Amino acid sequence: SQQGEEDPQALSIQEGENATMNCSYKTSINNLQWYRQNSGRGLVHLILIRSNEREKHSGRLRVTLDTSKKSSSLLITASRAADTASYFCAFKETSGSRLTFGEGTQLTVNP
Amino acid sequence: DAGVIQSPRHEVTEMGQEVTLRCKPISGHNSLFWYRQTMMRGLELLIYFNNNVPIDDSGMPEDRFSAKMPNASFSTLKIQPSEPRDSAVYFCASSTGTALAPYNEQFFGPGTRLTVL
């Protein structure tokens, strides 16, 4: 089973700036999800986008999915110090039975 | 709802000892997942259950690992005998879904940090 690739591995920005994280995969998927993990805590689900959707919004989050490029991006607008965390994409391959997580992007938002 | 509950939160044990990790999923969720997270390997799915039945255990690293779900509100992950390379954070997660489509939003517990000396 392939692991998703995320970039950048680490991102440091100032409060108020936008943060963009990318995720790529190699096969066909049913859906793609984004999760956040604060240090020492469990993962928290942020948003799910299905393979027939191209864009989805939730508050300050915007997720896009390009199935032709096999990639997704997570945009956090007007970032806050509280957004500091690791962000993971996770996807379900159509041929597989498991959810595969990416390697994560460590986001640091400086006040 | 209290969310997914895991115990213990921290476990330090010596090589060769048996370790049992416990999980209580969110009431009404019928899918339960055990994950392991390390710096080297990231987040790995070990096993998942649907309606208390193990559906995919291909992620279980070896026979030293076993998992059970005797009822809808309780699951255990056991390592016997434990080895230093088992040191990791173990997460339990639950969700709604079917055996073939279990991957709706997953709710994660706080994790158990296991250290095997």
mmCIF file of N, CA, C and O in Angstrom, chain A residues 12-101:
data_model
loop_
_atom_site.group_PDB
_atom_site.id
_atom_site.type_symbol
_atom_site.label_atom_id
_atom_site.label_comp_id
_atom_site.label_asym_id
_atom_site.label_seq_id
_atom_site.Cartn_x
_atom_site.Cartn_y
_atom_site.Cartn_z
ATOM 1 N N SER A 12 6.600 27.422 8.050
ATOM 2 C CA SER A 12 6.565 28.412 9.118
ATOM 3 C C SER A 12 6.096 29.742 8.551
ATOM 4 O O SER A 12 6.686 30.243 7.579
ATOM 5 N N ILE A 13 5.020 30.288 9.091
ATOM 6 C CA ILE A 13 4.455 31.536 8.575
ATOM 7 C C ILE A 13 4.106 32.465 9.739
ATOM 8 O O ILE A 13 4.134 32.060 10.904
ATOM 9 N N GLN A 14 3.746 33.690 9.397
ATOM 10 C CA GLN A 14 3.304 34.658 10.395
ATOM 11 C C GLN A 14 1.784 34.621 10.512
ATOM 12 O O GLN A 14 1.070 34.328 9.539
ATOM 13 N N GLU A 15 1.324 34.922 11.690
ATOM 14 C CA GLU A 15 -0.118 35.001 11.924
ATOM 15 C C GLU A 15 -0.760 35.930 10.895
ATOM 16 O O GLU A 15 -0.224 37.012 10.577
ATOM 17 N N GLY A 16 -1.891 35.513 10.364
ATOM 18 C CA GLY A 16 -2.585 36.326 9.371
ATOM 19 C C GLY A 16 -2.310 35.892 7.947
ATOM 20 O O GLY A 16 -3.104 36.174 7.039
ATOM 21 N N GLU A 17 -1.179 35.218 7.737
ATOM 22 C CA GLU A 17 -0.858 34.730 6.394
ATOM 23 C C GLU A 17 -1.646 33.464 6.098
ATOM 24 O O GLU A 17 -2.203 32.826 6.979
ATOM 25 N N ASN A 18 -1.665 33.118 4.821
ATOM 26 C CA ASN A 18 -2.304 31.876 4.402
ATOM 27 C C ASN A 18 -1.282 30.742 4.373
ATOM 28 O O ASN A 18 -0.100 30.969 4.103
ATOM 29 N N ALA A 19 -1.742 29.547 4.634
ATOM 30 C CA ALA A 19 -0.876 28.364 4.595
ATOM 31 C C ALA A 19 -1.457 27.361 3.611
ATOM 32 O O ALA A 19 -2.661 27.070 3.659
ATOM 33 N N THR A 20 -0.609 26.858 2.733
ATOM 34 C CA THR A 20 -1.041 25.859 1.760
ATOM 35 C C THR A 20 -0.199 24.607 1.895
ATOM 36 O O THR A 20 1.037 24.675 1.905
ATOM 37 N N MET A 21 -0.879 23.476 2.005
ATOM 38 C CA MET A 21 -0.216 22.180 2.102
ATOM 39 C C MET A 21 -0.732 21.296 0.981
ATOM 40 O O MET A 21 -1.909 21.382 0.626
ATOM 41 N N ASN A 22 0.137 20.465 0.461
ATOM 42 C CA ASN A 22 -0.213 19.633 -0.678
ATOM 43 C C ASN A 22 -0.046 18.148 -0.377
ATOM 44 O O ASN A 22 0.809 17.776 0.433
ATOM 45 N N CYS A 23 -0.871 17.366 -1.034
ATOM 46 C CA CYS A 23 -0.834 15.915 -0.843
ATOM 47 C C CYS A 23 -0.946 15.262 -2.210
ATOM 48 O O CYS A 23 -1.781 15.666 -3.028
ATOM 49 N N SER A 24 -0.108 14.266 -2.463
ATOM 50 C CA SER A 24 -0.200 13.539 -3.722
ATOM 51 C C SER A 24 -0.318 12.052 -3.451
ATOM 52 O O SER A 24 0.162 11.553 -2.422
ATOM 53 N N TYR A 25 -0.969 11.359 -4.374
ATOM 54 C CA TYR A 25 -1.153 9.925 -4.235
ATOM 55 C C TYR A 25 -0.971 9.293 -5.616
ATOM 56 O O TYR A 25 -0.779 10.010 -6.605
ATOM 57 N N LYS A 26 -1.027 7.977 -5.690
ATOM 58 C CA LYS A 26 -0.638 7.333 -6.946
ATOM 59 C C LYS A 26 -1.737 6.554 -7.639
ATOM 60 O O LYS A 26 -1.611 6.251 -8.825
ATOM 61 N N THR A 27 -2.790 6.200 -6.924
ATOM 62 C CA THR A 27 -3.829 5.397 -7.563
ATOM 63 C C THR A 27 -5.180 6.084 -7.438
ATOM 64 O O THR A 27 -5.282 7.178 -6.909
ATOM 65 N N SER A 28 -6.224 5.441 -7.919
ATOM 66 C CA SER A 28 -7.563 6.005 -7.818
ATOM 67 C C SER A 28 -8.060 5.919 -6.378
ATOM 68 O O SER A 28 -7.782 4.960 -5.670
ATOM 69 N N ILE A 29 -8.803 6.937 -5.983
ATOM 70 C CA ILE A 29 -9.287 6.996 -4.606
ATOM 71 C C ILE A 29 -10.794 7.208 -4.551
ATOM 72 O O ILE A 29 -11.398 7.699 -5.512
ATOM 73 N N ASN A 30 -11.384 6.837 -3.417
ATOM 74 C CA ASN A 30 -12.798 7.096 -3.167
ATOM 75 C C ASN A 30 -12.998 8.477 -2.558
ATOM 76 O O ASN A 30 -13.898 9.207 -2.926
ATOM 77 N N ASN A 31 -12.173 8.755 -1.572
ATOM 78 C CA ASN A 31 -12.247 10.059 -0.932
ATOM 79 C C ASN A 31 -10.900 10.416 -0.337
ATOM 80 O O ASN A 31 -10.014 9.567 -0.218
ATOM 81 N N LEU A 32 -10.753 11.669 0.008
ATOM 82 C CA LEU A 32 -9.524 12.135 0.622
ATOM 83 C C LEU A 32 -9.918 12.988 1.816
ATOM 84 O O LEU A 32 -10.850 13.793 1.728
ATOM 85 N N GLN A 33 -9.223 12.788 2.919
ATOM 86 C CA GLN A 33 -9.544 13.497 4.150
ATOM 87 C C GLN A 33 -8.309 14.249 4.643
ATOM 88 O O GLN A 33 -7.177 13.858 4.357
ATOM 89 N N TRP A 34 -8.545 15.286 5.380
ATOM 90 C CA TRP A 34 -7.467 16.010 6.047
ATOM 91 C C TRP A 34 -7.706 15.979 7.549
ATOM 92 O O TRP A 34 -8.844 16.146 8.019
ATOM 93 N N TYR A 35 -6.606 15.767 8.269
ATOM 94 C CA TYR A 35 -6.647 15.706 9.727
ATOM 95 C C TYR A 35 -5.594 16.652 10.292
ATOM 96 O O TYR A 35 -4.569 16.926 9.664
ATOM 97 N N ARG A 36 -5.835 17.101 11.507
ATOM 98 C CA ARG A 36 -4.872 17.920 12.240
ATOM 99 C C ARG A 36 -4.466 17.168 13.503
ATOM 100 O O ARG A 36 -5.287 16.507 14.146
ATOM 101 N N GLN A 37 -3.190 17.287 13.855
ATOM 102 C CA GLN A 37 -2.698 16.678 15.092
ATOM 103 C C GLN A 37 -1.877 17.703 15.852
ATOM 104 O O GLN A 37 -0.822 18.136 15.386
ATOM 105 N N ASN A 38 -2.383 18.070 17.005
ATOM 106 C CA ASN A 38 -1.604 18.918 17.893
ATOM 107 C C ASN A 38 -0.608 18.048 18.642
ATOM 108 O O ASN A 38 -0.836 16.857 18.853
ATOM 109 N N SER A 39 0.485 18.637 19.055
ATOM 110 C CA SER A 39 1.560 17.897 19.694
ATOM 111 C C SER A 39 1.052 17.096 20.889
ATOM 112 O O SER A 39 0.386 17.642 21.776
ATOM 113 N N GLY A 40 1.329 15.802 20.879
ATOM 114 C CA GLY A 40 0.944 14.942 21.997
ATOM 115 C C GLY A 40 -0.528 14.567 22.041
ATOM 116 O O GLY A 40 -0.984 14.008 23.039
ATOM 117 N N ARG A 41 -1.237 14.848 20.977
ATOM 118 C CA ARG A 41 -2.681 14.561 20.965
ATOM 119 C C ARG A 41 -3.039 13.630 19.806
ATOM 120 O O ARG A 41 -2.218 13.338 18.940
ATOM 121 N N GLY A 42 -4.292 13.191 19.801
ATOM 122 C CA GLY A 42 -4.771 12.392 18.688
ATOM 123 C C GLY A 42 -5.116 13.259 17.487
ATOM 124 O O GLY A 42 -5.109 14.483 17.555
ATOM 125 N N LEU A 43 -5.402 12.605 16.380
ATOM 126 C CA LEU A 43 -5.751 13.335 15.164
ATOM 127 C C LEU A 43 -7.202 13.804 15.230
ATOM 128 O O LEU A 43 -8.064 13.117 15.781
ATOM 129 N N VAL A 44 -7.442 14.944 14.633
ATOM 130 C CA VAL A 44 -8.790 15.506 14.571
ATOM 131 C C VAL A 44 -9.157 15.688 13.108
ATOM 132 O O VAL A 44 -8.415 16.304 12.339
ATOM 133 N N HIS A 45 -10.310 15.144 12.736
ATOM 134 C CA HIS A 45 -10.772 15.236 11.356
ATOM 135 C C HIS A 45 -11.144 16.679 11.028
ATOM 136 O O HIS A 45 -11.825 17.350 11.801
ATOM 137 N N LEU A 46 -10.680 17.139 9.868
ATOM 138 C CA LEU A 46 -10.990 18.504 9.434
ATOM 139 C C LEU A 46 -12.039 18.519 8.328
ATOM 140 O O LEU A 46 -13.036 19.237 8.400
ATOM 141 N N ILE A 47 -11.808 17.725 7.298
ATOM 142 C CA ILE A 47 -12.678 17.821 6.126
ATOM 143 C C ILE A 47 -12.502 16.576 5.262
ATOM 144 O O ILE A 47 -11.417 15.982 5.229
ATOM 145 N N LEU A 48 -13.547 16.176 4.580
ATOM 146 C CA LEU A 48 -13.526 15.044 3.661
ATOM 147 C C LEU A 48 -14.017 15.519 2.312
ATOM 148 O O LEU A 48 -15.030 16.226 2.231
ATOM 149 N N ILE A 49 -13.289 15.154 1.266
ATOM 150 C CA ILE A 49 -13.708 15.502 -0.081
ATOM 151 C C ILE A 49 -13.793 14.212 -0.888
ATOM 152 O O ILE A 49 -12.888 13.368 -0.841
ATOM 153 N N ARG A 50 -14.881 14.038 -1.593
ATOM 154 C CA ARG A 50 -15.097 12.813 -2.356
ATOM 155 C C ARG A 50 -14.458 12.944 -3.723
ATOM 156 O O ARG A 50 -14.215 14.037 -4.215
ATOM 157 N N SER A 51 -14.272 11.817 -4.373
ATOM 158 C CA SER A 51 -13.551 11.813 -5.649
ATOM 159 C C SER A 51 -14.293 12.565 -6.743
ATOM 160 O O SER A 51 -13.676 12.995 -7.726
ATOM 161 N N ASN A 52 -15.601 12.747 -6.591
ATOM 162 C CA ASN A 52 -16.354 13.476 -7.617
ATOM 163 C C ASN A 52 -16.510 14.967 -7.265
ATOM 164 O O ASN A 52 -17.236 15.689 -7.946
ATOM 165 N N GLU A 53 -15.843 15.385 -6.209
ATOM 166 C CA GLU A 53 -15.866 16.796 -5.828
ATOM 167 C C GLU A 53 -14.527 17.434 -6.168
ATOM 168 O O GLU A 53 -13.487 16.762 -6.145
ATOM 169 N N ARG A 54 -14.537 18.728 -6.419
ATOM 170 C CA ARG A 54 -13.311 19.425 -6.801
ATOM 171 C C ARG A 54 -12.849 20.408 -5.722
ATOM 172 O O ARG A 54 -11.657 20.707 -5.623
ATOM 173 N N GLU A 55 -13.808 20.900 -4.962
ATOM 174 C CA GLU A 55 -13.444 21.883 -3.947
ATOM 175 C C GLU A 55 -14.458 21.820 -2.816
ATOM 176 O O GLU A 55 -15.645 21.542 -3.034
ATOM 177 N N LYS A 56 -13.942 22.092 -1.625
ATOM 178 C CA LYS A 56 -14.817 22.091 -0.467
ATOM 179 C C LYS A 56 -14.311 23.118 0.542
ATOM 180 O O LYS A 56 -13.098 23.313 0.677
ATOM 181 N N HIS A 57 -15.240 23.749 1.235
ATOM 182 C CA HIS A 57 -14.880 24.780 2.198
ATOM 183 C C HIS A 57 -15.437 24.408 3.569
ATOM 184 O O HIS A 57 -16.499 23.808 3.689
ATOM 185 N N SER A 58 -14.690 24.800 4.583
ATOM 186 C CA SER A 58 -15.182 24.667 5.944
ATOM 187 C C SER A 58 -14.511 25.759 6.766
ATOM 188 O O SER A 58 -13.342 25.657 7.112
ATOM 189 N N GLY A 59 -15.255 26.816 7.054
ATOM 190 C CA GLY A 59 -14.670 27.933 7.805
ATOM 191 C C GLY A 59 -13.494 28.521 7.063
ATOM 192 O O GLY A 59 -13.603 28.912 5.896
ATOM 193 N N ARG A 60 -12.342 28.556 7.716
ATOM 194 C CA ARG A 60 -11.132 29.106 7.082
ATOM 195 C C ARG A 60 -10.380 28.074 6.253
ATOM 196 O O ARG A 60 -9.301 28.349 5.736
ATOM 197 N N LEU A 61 -10.937 26.890 6.129
ATOM 198 C CA LEU A 61 -10.286 25.819 5.371
ATOM 199 C C LEU A 61 -10.882 25.714 3.968
ATOM 200 O O LEU A 61 -12.090 25.813 3.785
ATOM 201 N N ARG A 62 -9.978 25.514 3.013
ATOM 202 C CA ARG A 62 -10.419 25.248 1.642
ATOM 203 C C ARG A 62 -9.606 24.067 1.123
ATOM 204 O O ARG A 62 -8.374 24.102 1.166
ATOM 205 N N VAL A 63 -10.296 23.054 0.667
ATOM 206 C CA VAL A 63 -9.631 21.868 0.139
ATOM 207 C C VAL A 63 -9.977 21.729 -1.335
ATOM 208 O O VAL A 63 -11.130 21.907 -1.723
ATOM 209 N N THR A 64 -8.978 21.413 -2.125
ATOM 210 C CA THR A 64 -9.202 21.115 -3.533
ATOM 211 C C THR A 64 -8.720 19.706 -3.832
ATOM 212 O O THR A 64 -7.837 19.175 -3.143
ATOM 213 N N LEU A 65 -9.314 19.118 -4.830
ATOM 214 C CA LEU A 65 -8.926 17.779 -5.262
ATOM 215 C C LEU A 65 -8.855 17.761 -6.776
ATOM 216 O O LEU A 65 -9.822 18.136 -7.447
ATOM 217 N N ASP A 66 -7.719 17.348 -7.292
ATOM 218 C CA ASP A 66 -7.524 17.205 -8.734
ATOM 219 C C ASP A 66 -7.195 15.743 -9.009
ATOM 220 O O ASP A 66 -6.056 15.311 -8.849
ATOM 221 N N THR A 67 -8.204 14.995 -9.420
ATOM 222 C CA THR A 67 -7.986 13.556 -9.613
ATOM 223 C C THR A 67 -7.128 13.272 -10.841
ATOM 224 O O THR A 67 -6.485 12.227 -10.901
ATOM 225 N N SER A 68 -7.081 14.204 -11.784
ATOM 226 C CA SER A 68 -6.236 13.984 -12.969
ATOM 227 C C SER A 68 -4.764 14.096 -12.596
ATOM 228 O O SER A 68 -3.921 13.398 -13.147
ATOM 229 N N LYS A 69 -4.460 14.955 -11.636
ATOM 230 C CA LYS A 69 -3.087 15.113 -11.163
ATOM 231 C C LYS A 69 -2.828 14.290 -9.915
ATOM 232 O O LYS A 69 -1.708 14.258 -9.398
ATOM 233 N N LYS A 70 -3.869 13.630 -9.411
ATOM 234 C CA LYS A 70 -3.748 12.831 -8.200
ATOM 235 C C LYS A 70 -3.133 13.665 -7.073
ATOM 236 O O LYS A 70 -2.130 13.278 -6.455
ATOM 237 N N SER A 71 -3.775 14.786 -6.830
ATOM 238 C CA SER A 71 -3.267 15.660 -5.779
ATOM 239 C C SER A 71 -4.402 16.426 -5.125
ATOM 240 O O SER A 71 -5.478 16.622 -5.694
ATOM 241 N N SER A 72 -4.121 16.860 -3.903
ATOM 242 C CA SER A 72 -5.071 17.657 -3.141
ATOM 243 C C SER A 72 -4.291 18.742 -2.415
ATOM 244 O O SER A 72 -3.104 18.585 -2.111
ATOM 245 N N SER A 73 -4.965 19.838 -2.134
ATOM 246 C CA SER A 73 -4.318 20.877 -1.349
ATOM 247 C C SER A 73 -5.257 21.342 -0.244
ATOM 248 O O SER A 73 -6.477 21.320 -0.392
ATOM 249 N N LEU A 74 -4.655 21.728 0.852
ATOM 250 C CA LEU A 74 -5.380 22.288 1.990
ATOM 251 C C LEU A 74 -4.885 23.710 2.180
ATOM 252 O O LEU A 74 -3.682 23.929 2.356
ATOM 253 N N LEU A 75 -5.799 24.648 2.128
ATOM 254 C CA LEU A 75 -5.475 26.055 2.340
ATOM 255 C C LEU A 75 -6.116 26.510 3.637
ATOM 256 O O LEU A 75 -7.324 26.325 3.838
ATOM 257 N N ILE A 76 -5.308 27.082 4.510
ATOM 258 C CA ILE A 76 -5.814 27.697 5.729
ATOM 259 C C ILE A 76 -5.637 29.200 5.565
ATOM 260 O O ILE A 76 -4.507 29.695 5.411
ATOM 261 N N THR A 77 -6.722 29.921 5.567
ATOM 262 C CA THR A 77 -6.633 31.366 5.386
ATOM 263 C C THR A 77 -6.560 32.078 6.731
ATOM 264 O O THR A 77 -7.021 31.564 7.754
ATOM 265 N N ALA A 78 -5.955 33.248 6.699
ATOM 266 C CA ALA A 78 -5.862 34.091 7.907
ATOM 267 C C ALA A 78 -5.434 33.262 9.110
ATOM 268 O O ALA A 78 -6.143 33.182 10.123
ATOM 269 N N SER A 79 -4.263 32.656 8.999
ATOM 270 C CA SER A 79 -3.817 31.704 10.017
ATOM 271 C C SER A 79 -3.678 32.347 11.392
ATOM 272 O O SER A 79 -3.463 33.564 11.523
ATOM 273 N N ARG A 80 -3.807 31.505 12.403
ATOM 274 C CA ARG A 80 -3.689 31.919 13.802
ATOM 275 C C ARG A 80 -2.637 31.057 14.485
ATOM 276 O O ARG A 80 -2.362 29.950 14.041
ATOM 277 N N ALA A 81 -2.098 31.533 15.568
ATOM 278 C CA ALA A 81 -1.101 30.758 16.306
ATOM 279 C C ALA A 81 -1.666 29.389 16.701
ATOM 280 O O ALA A 81 -0.940 28.389 16.735
ATOM 281 N N ALA A 82 -2.963 29.339 16.969
ATOM 282 C CA ALA A 82 -3.606 28.079 17.372
ATOM 283 C C ALA A 82 -3.667 27.063 16.241
ATOM 284 O O ALA A 82 -3.969 25.887 16.490
ATOM 285 N N ASP A 83 -3.379 27.487 15.018
ATOM 286 C CA ASP A 83 -3.359 26.546 13.893
ATOM 287 C C ASP A 83 -2.057 25.742 13.858
ATOM 288 O O ASP A 83 -1.924 24.817 13.054
ATOM 289 N N THR A 84 -1.110 26.100 14.700
ATOM 290 C CA THR A 84 0.155 25.363 14.766
ATOM 291 C C THR A 84 -0.126 23.906 15.113
ATOM 292 O O THR A 84 -0.710 23.596 16.148
ATOM 293 N N ALA A 85 0.281 23.001 14.202
ATOM 294 C CA ALA A 85 -0.009 21.576 14.355
ATOM 295 C C ALA A 85 0.596 20.842 13.167
ATOM 296 O O ALA A 85 1.139 21.459 12.250
ATOM 297 N N SER A 86 0.478 19.533 13.183
ATOM 298 C CA SER A 86 0.806 18.732 12.000
ATOM 299 C C SER A 86 -0.482 18.426 11.259
ATOM 300 O O SER A 86 -1.520 18.162 11.881
ATOM 301 N N TYR A 87 -0.418 18.481 9.954
ATOM 302 C CA TYR A 87 -1.592 18.249 9.124
ATOM 303 C C TYR A 87 -1.328 17.041 8.229
ATOM 304 O O TYR A 87 -0.290 16.957 7.569
ATOM 305 N N PHE A 88 -2.281 16.122 8.222
ATOM 306 C CA PHE A 88 -2.137 14.883 7.464
ATOM 307 C C PHE A 88 -3.270 14.746 6.458
ATOM 308 O O PHE A 88 -4.435 15.020 6.783
ATOM 309 N N CYS A 89 -2.912 14.295 5.264
ATOM 310 C CA CYS A 89 -3.955 13.867 4.357
ATOM 311 C C CYS A 89 -4.111 12.356 4.521
ATOM 312 O O CYS A 89 -3.183 11.670 4.954
ATOM 313 N N ALA A 90 -5.280 11.858 4.195
ATOM 314 C CA ALA A 90 -5.545 10.429 4.274
ATOM 315 C C ALA A 90 -6.509 10.082 3.152
ATOM 316 O O ALA A 90 -7.458 10.828 2.902
ATOM 317 N N PHE A 91 -6.257 8.976 2.491
ATOM 318 C CA PHE A 91 -7.110 8.639 1.361
ATOM 319 C C PHE A 91 -7.390 7.147 1.315
ATOM 320 O O PHE A 91 -6.623 6.325 1.815
ATOM 321 N N LYS A 92 -8.529 6.863 0.721
ATOM 322 C CA LYS A 92 -8.959 5.483 0.567
ATOM 323 C C LYS A 92 -8.836 5.126 -0.896
ATOM 324 O O LYS A 92 -9.516 5.704 -1.747
ATOM 325 N N GLU A 93 -7.936 4.187 -1.211
ATOM 326 C CA GLU A 93 -7.790 3.747 -2.590
ATOM 327 C C GLU A 93 -9.004 2.924 -2.993
ATOM 328 O O GLU A 93 -9.544 2.168 -2.199
ATOM 329 N N THR A 94 -9.429 3.059 -4.243
ATOM 330 C CA THR A 94 -10.607 2.308 -4.685
ATOM 331 C C THR A 94 -10.348 0.808 -4.670
ATOM 332 O O THR A 94 -11.265 0.022 -4.466
ATOM 333 N N SER A 95 -9.095 0.411 -4.851
ATOM 334 C CA SER A 95 -8.783 -1.015 -4.906
ATOM 335 C C SER A 95 -8.410 -1.583 -3.550
ATOM 336 O O SER A 95 -8.252 -2.790 -3.414
ATOM 337 N N GLY A 96 -8.267 -0.742 -2.573
ATOM 338 C CA GLY A 96 -7.817 -1.214 -1.264
ATOM 339 C C GLY A 96 -8.915 -1.139 -0.216
ATOM 340 O O GLY A 96 -10.007 -0.646 -0.480
ATOM 341 N N SER A 97 -8.582 -1.618 0.946
ATOM 342 C CA SER A 97 -9.565 -1.614 2.020
ATOM 343 C C SER A 97 -9.155 -0.729 3.184
ATOM 344 O O SER A 97 -9.843 -0.681 4.193
ATOM 345 N N ARG A 98 -8.052 -0.030 3.048
ATOM 346 C CA ARG A 98 -7.573 0.732 4.192
ATOM 347 C C ARG A 98 -7.401 2.199 3.845
ATOM 348 O O ARG A 98 -7.293 2.580 2.684
ATOM 349 N N LEU A 99 -7.364 3.000 4.888
ATOM 350 C CA LEU A 99 -7.115 4.429 4.759
ATOM 351 C C LEU A 99 -5.615 4.637 4.890
ATOM 352 O O LEU A 99 -5.008 4.174 5.854
ATOM 353 N N THR A 100 -5.011 5.294 3.934
ATOM 354 C CA THR A 100 -3.567 5.539 3.943
ATOM 355 C C THR A 100 -3.302 6.986 4.312
ATOM 356 O O THR A 100 -3.879 7.891 3.710
ATOM 357 N N PHE A 101 -2.423 7.194 5.266
ATOM 358 C CA PHE A 101 -2.084 8.539 5.719
ATOM 359 C C PHE A 101 -0.804 9.025 5.062
ATOM 360 O O PHE A 101 0.130 8.254 4.833
#
